C-alpha positions as a Python dict, from the first residue, in 0.01 Angstrom:
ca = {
    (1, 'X'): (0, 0, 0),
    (2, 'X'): (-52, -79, 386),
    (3, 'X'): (-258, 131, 574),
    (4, 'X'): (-137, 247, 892),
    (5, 'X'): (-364, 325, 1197),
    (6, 'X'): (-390, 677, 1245),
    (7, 'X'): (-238, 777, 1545),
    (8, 'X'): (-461, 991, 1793),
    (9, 'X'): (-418, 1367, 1885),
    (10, 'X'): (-393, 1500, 2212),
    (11, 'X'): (-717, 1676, 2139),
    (12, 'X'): (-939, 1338, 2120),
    (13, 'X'): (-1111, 1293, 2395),
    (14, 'X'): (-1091, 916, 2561),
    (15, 'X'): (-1425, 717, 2539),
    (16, 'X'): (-1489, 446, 2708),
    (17, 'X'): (-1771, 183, 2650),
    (18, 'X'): (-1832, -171, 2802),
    (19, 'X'): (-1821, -509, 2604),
    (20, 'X'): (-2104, -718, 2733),
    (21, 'X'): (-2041, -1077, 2799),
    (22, 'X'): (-2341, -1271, 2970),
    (23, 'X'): (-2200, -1586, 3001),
    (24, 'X'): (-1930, -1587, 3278),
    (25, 'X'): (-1698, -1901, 3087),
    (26, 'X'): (-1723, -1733, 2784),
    (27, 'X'): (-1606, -1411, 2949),
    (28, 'X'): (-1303, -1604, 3093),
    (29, 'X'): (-1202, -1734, 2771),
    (30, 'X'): (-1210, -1363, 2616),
    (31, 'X'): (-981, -1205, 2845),
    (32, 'X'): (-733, -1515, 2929),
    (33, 'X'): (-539, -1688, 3143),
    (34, 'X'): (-443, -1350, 3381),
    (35, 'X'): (-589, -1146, 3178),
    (36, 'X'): (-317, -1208, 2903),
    (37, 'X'): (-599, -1175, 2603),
    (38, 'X'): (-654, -824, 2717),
    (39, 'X'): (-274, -750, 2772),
    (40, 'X'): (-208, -845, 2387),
    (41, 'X'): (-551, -642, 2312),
    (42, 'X'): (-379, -293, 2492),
    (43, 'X'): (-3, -422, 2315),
    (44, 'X'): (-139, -428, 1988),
    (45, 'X'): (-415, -149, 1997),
    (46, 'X'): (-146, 99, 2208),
    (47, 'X'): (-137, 356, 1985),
    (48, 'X'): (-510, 428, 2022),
    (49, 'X'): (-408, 420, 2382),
    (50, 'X'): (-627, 181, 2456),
    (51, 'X'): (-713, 26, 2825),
    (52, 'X'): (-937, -341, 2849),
    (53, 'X'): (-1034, -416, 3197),
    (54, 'X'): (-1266, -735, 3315),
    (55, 'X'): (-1582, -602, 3467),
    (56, 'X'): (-1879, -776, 3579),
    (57, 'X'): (-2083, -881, 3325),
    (58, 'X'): (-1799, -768, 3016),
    (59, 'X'): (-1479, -575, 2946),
    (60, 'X'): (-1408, -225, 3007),
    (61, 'X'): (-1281, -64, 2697),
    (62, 'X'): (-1102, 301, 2712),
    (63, 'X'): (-926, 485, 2468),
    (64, 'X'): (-981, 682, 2146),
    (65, 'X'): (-1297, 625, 1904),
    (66, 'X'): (-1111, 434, 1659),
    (67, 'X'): (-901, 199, 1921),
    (68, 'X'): (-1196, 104, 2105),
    (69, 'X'): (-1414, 31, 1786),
    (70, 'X'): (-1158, -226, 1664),
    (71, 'X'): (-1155, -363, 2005),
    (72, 'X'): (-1502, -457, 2003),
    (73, 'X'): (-1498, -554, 1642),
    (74, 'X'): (-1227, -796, 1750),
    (75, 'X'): (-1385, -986, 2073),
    (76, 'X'): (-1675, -974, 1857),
    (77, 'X'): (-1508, -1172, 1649),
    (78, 'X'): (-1320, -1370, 1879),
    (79, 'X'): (-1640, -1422, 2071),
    (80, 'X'): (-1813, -1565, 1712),
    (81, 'X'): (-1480, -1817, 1703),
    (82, 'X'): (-1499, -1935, 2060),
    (83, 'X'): (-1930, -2040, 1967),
    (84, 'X'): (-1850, -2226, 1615),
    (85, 'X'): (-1596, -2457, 1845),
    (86, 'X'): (-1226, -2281, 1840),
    (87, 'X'): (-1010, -2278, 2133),
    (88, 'X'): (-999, -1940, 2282),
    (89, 'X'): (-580, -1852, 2242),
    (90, 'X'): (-351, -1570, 2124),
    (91, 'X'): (-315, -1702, 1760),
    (92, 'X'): (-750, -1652, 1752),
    (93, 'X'): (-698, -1315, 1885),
    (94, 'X'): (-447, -1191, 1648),
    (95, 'X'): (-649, -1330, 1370),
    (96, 'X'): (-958, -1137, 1525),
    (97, 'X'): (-795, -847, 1556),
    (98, 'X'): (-646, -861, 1189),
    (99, 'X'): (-993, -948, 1074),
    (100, 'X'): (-1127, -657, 1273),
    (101, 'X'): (-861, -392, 1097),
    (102, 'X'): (-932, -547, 735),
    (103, 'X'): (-1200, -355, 577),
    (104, 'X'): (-1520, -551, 508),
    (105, 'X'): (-1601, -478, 179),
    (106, 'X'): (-1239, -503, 48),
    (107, 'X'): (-1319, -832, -39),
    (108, 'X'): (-1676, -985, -142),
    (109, 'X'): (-1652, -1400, -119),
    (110, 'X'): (-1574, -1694, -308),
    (111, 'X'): (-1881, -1900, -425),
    (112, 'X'): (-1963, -2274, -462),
    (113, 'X'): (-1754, -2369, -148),
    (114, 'X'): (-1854, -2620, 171),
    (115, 'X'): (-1680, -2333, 388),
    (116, 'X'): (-1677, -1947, 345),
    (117, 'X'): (-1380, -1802, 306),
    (118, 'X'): (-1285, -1479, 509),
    (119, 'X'): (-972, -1308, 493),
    (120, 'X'): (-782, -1287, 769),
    (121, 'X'): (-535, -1013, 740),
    (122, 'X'): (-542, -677, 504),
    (123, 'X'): (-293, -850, 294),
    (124, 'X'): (-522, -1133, 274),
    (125, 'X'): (-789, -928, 139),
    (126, 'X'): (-608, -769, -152),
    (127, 'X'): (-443, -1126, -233),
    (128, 'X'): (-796, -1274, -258),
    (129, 'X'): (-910, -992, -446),
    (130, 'X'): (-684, -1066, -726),
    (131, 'X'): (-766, -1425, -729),
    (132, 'X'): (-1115, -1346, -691),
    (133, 'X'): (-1110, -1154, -1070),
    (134, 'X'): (-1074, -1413, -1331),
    (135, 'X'): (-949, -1122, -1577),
    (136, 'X'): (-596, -1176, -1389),
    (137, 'X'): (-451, -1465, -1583),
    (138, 'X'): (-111, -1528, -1385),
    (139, 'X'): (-83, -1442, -1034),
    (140, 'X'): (175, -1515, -804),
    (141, 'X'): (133, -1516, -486),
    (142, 'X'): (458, -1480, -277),
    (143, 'X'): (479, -1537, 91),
    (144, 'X'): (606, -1723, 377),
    (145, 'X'): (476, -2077, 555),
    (146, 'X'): (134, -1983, 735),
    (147, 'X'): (40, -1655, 493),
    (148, 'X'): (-257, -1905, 326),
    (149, 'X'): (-81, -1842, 21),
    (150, 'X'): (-182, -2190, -159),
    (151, 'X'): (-494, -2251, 58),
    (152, 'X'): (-666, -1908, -102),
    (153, 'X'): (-523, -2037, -417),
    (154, 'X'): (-726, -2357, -395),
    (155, 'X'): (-1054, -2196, -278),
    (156, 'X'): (-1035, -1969, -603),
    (157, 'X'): (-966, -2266, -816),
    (158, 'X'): (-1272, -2432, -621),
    (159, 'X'): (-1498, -2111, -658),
    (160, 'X'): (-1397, -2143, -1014),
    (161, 'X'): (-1509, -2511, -1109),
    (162, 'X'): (-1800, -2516, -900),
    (163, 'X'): (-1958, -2201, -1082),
    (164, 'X'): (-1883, -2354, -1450),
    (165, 'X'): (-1673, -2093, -1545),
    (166, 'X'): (-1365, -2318, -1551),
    (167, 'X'): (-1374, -2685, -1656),
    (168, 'X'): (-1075, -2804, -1458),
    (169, 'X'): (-877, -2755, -1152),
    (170, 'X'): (-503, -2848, -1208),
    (171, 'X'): (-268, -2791, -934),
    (172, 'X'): (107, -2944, -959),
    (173, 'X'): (428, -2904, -751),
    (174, 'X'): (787, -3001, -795),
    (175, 'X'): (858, -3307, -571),
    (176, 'X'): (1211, -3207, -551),
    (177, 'X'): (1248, -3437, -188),
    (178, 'X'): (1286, -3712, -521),
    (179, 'X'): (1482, -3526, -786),
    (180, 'X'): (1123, -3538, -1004),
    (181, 'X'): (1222, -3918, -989),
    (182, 'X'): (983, -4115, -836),
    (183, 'X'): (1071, -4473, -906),
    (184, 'X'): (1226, -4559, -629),
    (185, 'X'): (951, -4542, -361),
    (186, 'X'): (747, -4827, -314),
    (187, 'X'): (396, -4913, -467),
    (188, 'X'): (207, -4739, -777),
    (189, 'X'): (293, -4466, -912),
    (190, 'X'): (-39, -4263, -731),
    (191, 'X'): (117, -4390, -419),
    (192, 'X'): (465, -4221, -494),
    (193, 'X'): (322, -3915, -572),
    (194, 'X'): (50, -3857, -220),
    (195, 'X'): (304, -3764, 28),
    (196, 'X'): (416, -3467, -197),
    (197, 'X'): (56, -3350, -257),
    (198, 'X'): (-146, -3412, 93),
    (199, 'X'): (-145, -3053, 202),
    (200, 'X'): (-354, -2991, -172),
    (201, 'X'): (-545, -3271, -99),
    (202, 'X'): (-647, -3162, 255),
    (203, 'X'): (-721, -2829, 111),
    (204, 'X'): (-971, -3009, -154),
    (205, 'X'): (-1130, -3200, 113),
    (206, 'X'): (-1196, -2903, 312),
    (207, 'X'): (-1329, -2696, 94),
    (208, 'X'): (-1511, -2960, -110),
    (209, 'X'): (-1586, -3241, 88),
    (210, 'X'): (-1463, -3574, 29),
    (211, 'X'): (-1757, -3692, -174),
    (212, 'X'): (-1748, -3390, -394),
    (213, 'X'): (-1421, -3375, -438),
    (214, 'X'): (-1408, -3804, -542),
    (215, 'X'): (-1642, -3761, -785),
    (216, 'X'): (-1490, -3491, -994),
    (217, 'X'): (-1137, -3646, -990),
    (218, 'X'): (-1333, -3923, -1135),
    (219, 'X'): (-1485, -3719, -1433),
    (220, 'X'): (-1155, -3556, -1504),
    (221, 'X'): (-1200, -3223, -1318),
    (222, 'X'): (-964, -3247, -1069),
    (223, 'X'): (-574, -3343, -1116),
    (224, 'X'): (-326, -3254, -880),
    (225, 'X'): (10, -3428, -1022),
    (226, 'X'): (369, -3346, -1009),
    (227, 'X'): (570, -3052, -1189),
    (228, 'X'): (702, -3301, -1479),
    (229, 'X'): (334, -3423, -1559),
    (230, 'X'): (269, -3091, -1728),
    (231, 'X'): (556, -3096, -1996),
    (232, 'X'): (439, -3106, -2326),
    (233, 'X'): (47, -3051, -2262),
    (234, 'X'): (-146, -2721, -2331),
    (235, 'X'): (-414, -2666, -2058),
    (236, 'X'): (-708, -2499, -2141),
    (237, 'X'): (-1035, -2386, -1982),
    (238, 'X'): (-829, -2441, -1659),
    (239, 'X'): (-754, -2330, -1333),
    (240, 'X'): (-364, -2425, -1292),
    (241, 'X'): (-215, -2379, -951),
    (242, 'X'): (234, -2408, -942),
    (243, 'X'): (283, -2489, -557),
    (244, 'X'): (590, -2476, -393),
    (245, 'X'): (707, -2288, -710),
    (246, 'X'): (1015, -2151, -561),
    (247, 'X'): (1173, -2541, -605),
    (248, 'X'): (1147, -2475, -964),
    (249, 'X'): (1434, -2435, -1213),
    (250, 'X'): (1448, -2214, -1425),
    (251, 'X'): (1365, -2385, -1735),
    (252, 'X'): (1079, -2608, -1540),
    (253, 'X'): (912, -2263, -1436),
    (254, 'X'): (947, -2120, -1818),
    (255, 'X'): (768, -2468, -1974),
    (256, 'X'): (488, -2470, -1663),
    (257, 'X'): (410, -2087, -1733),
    (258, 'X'): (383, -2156, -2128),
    (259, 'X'): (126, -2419, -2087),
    (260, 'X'): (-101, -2168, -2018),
    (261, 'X'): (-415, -2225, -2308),
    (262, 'X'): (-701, -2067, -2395),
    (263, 'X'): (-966, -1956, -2135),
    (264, 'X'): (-705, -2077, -1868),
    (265, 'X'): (-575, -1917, -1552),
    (266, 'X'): (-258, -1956, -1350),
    (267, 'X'): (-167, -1896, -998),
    (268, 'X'): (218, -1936, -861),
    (269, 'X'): (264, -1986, -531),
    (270, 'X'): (588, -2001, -316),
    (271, 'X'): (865, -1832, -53),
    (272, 'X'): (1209, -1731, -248),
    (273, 'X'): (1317, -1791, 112),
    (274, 'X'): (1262, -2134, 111),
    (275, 'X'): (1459, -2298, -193),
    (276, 'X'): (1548, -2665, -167),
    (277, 'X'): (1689, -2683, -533),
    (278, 'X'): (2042, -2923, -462),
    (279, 'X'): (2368, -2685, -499),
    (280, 'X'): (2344, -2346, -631),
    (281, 'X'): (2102, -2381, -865),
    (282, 'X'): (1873, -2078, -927),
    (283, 'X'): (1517, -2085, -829),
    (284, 'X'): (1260, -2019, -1105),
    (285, 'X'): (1034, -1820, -942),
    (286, 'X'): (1268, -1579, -834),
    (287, 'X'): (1373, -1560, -1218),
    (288, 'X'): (1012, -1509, -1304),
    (289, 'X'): (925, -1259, -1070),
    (290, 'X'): (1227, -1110, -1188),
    (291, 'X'): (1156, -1111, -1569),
    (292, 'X'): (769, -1060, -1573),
    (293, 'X'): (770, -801, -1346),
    (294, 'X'): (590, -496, -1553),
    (295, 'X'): (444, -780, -1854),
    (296, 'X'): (112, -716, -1884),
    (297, 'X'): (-167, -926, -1741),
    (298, 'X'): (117, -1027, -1515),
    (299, 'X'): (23, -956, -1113),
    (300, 'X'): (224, -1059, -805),
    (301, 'X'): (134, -1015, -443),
    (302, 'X'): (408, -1049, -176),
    (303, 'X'): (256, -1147, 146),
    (304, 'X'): (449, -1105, 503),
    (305, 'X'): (545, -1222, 785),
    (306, 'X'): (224, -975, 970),
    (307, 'X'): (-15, -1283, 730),
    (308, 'X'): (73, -1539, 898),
    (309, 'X'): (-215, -1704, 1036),
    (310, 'X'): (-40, -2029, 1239),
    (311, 'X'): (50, -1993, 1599),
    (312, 'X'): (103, -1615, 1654),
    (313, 'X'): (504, -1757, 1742),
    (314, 'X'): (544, -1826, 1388),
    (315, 'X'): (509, -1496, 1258),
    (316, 'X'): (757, -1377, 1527),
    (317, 'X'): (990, -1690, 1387),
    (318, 'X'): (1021, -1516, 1058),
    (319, 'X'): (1133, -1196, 1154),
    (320, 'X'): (1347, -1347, 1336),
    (321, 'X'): (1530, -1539, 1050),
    (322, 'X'): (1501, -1251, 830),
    (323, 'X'): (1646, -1007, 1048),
    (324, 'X'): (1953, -1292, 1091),
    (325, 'X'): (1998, -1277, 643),
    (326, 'X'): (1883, -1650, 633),
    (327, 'X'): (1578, -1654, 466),
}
């Protein structure tokens, strides 16, 4: 369930405290271009009837308890994103201010990885806290483009091999742009297969490192093939990720889903919205999510267009298509 900001009474009392900023550039880069940073900060905060005003030396912050707490938490965090090299924008303000909402202790890290991982949204959080319990042997985790549906996938799977509890990493997609038929691009057959698997491998890079991530594709540890690779096989000890799951059929999403072995976990990620199966054929995942819903040991989190952590226009996109029935 989404919590809701509680709305403020007529009895609260304003306060109003000051955000210091010493540094005049890095004051310019909180509030924006005109001041726009602090517009989107009274937009989104208005129902805490919230005010942000540039002062010397920080930003005037006026409105209940609550709405000017998160306000700080979020140039605080905004602030901490601006230092460690990120352009100062909207999309890093909506993220801060999502961050700043999301309870802290909702969710308590992934270990073993070159980066931390932080959610950024609520739904985030309780996404990451299913992947984060290994007792949860098939999640799927349902979203639109930008939700970091795959990427939190791959930083569990990480978490997972690094710490010895699992002694692979398996992640596989359907490379429907070629009908599962890869002969007729040029060179070897690794060759065919990249373009369909660079965002996993950019993931693995970034959370690895190269070097790290070379040599255990080397020992074995780490396979990231397509969808028809895994007929026929029985993976166990394993950490199997289904990408792009919603291009499955309905018989390819039945055999990846029973080659689930011992000591093995699963994580299905996709949008229903965004089938490219050819002609009317049904997508798999929305057959699964239909069929398993109430199995035990079954768990699916639906992520939305408000977890979308791309340019803040993106999220707006979305809605937009949704409200319109396509998608």
């Amino acid at each position: 369930m989404t919590l809701k900001p509680r709305k403020p009474t007529s009895r609260e009392a304003p306060v109003s405290r000051i955000f210091e900023v010493r540094n005049a550039a890095r004051l310019q880069d909180l509030c924006g271009p005109h001041h726009r940073h602090l517009q989107l900060l009274e937009n989104r905060l208005a129902e805490y009837d919230l005010r942000a005003e540039s002062q010397g030396g920080g930003i005037l912050l006026v409105g209940t308890e609550e709405g000017v707490s998160i306000a700080e938490a979020a140039l605080a965090e905004l602030e901490r994103r601006i230092r460690s090299g990120t352009e100062a924008n909207d999309m890093e303000l909506e993220g801060a201010l999502e961050a700043a909402r999301t309870p802290a202790q909702t969710f308590g890290g992934l270990a073993g990885l070159k980066k931390p991982i932080k959610p950024q949204t609520r739904g985030q959080a309780k996404y990451l806290e299913l992947l984060a319990n290994s007792d949860n042997a098939l999640v799927f985790g349902v979203g639109p483009a930008g939700t970091g549906k795959t990427f939190l996938a791959v930083a569990a799977g990480v978490a997972e091999l690094t710490s010895g509890l699992r002694q692979r990493l398996i992640v596989t997609r359907p490379a429907v742009e070629a009908g599962e038929k890869l002969g007729f691009l040029p060179g070897t057959l690794e060759e065919k297969v990249d373009p369909y698997m660079l965002p996993i491998w950019d993931s693995l890079r970034e959370l690895m490192g190269q070097e790290q991530m070379e040599r255990r594709m080397a020992r074995g540890e780490i396979e990231v093939a397509p969808l028809a690779f895994m007929r026929g096989r029985t993976l166990k000890n394993a950490f199997v990720i289904v990408d792009e799951a919603q291009n499955t059929s309905v018989s390819q999403m039945k055999m990846v889903l029973t080659r689930l072995g011992r000591d093995s976990r699963m994580v299905v990620t996709g949008d229903p919205g965004q089938v490219d199966l050819p002609g009317s054929q049904p997508s798999g995942m929305k057959h699964a999510l239909k069929i398993l819903d109430g199995v035990e040991g079954v768990h699916a989190y639906h992520l939305t267009a408000a977890d979308v952590v791309r340019h803040g226009l993106v999220s707006r996109i979305i809605d937009a298509y949704a409200a319109a029935g396509e998608g």
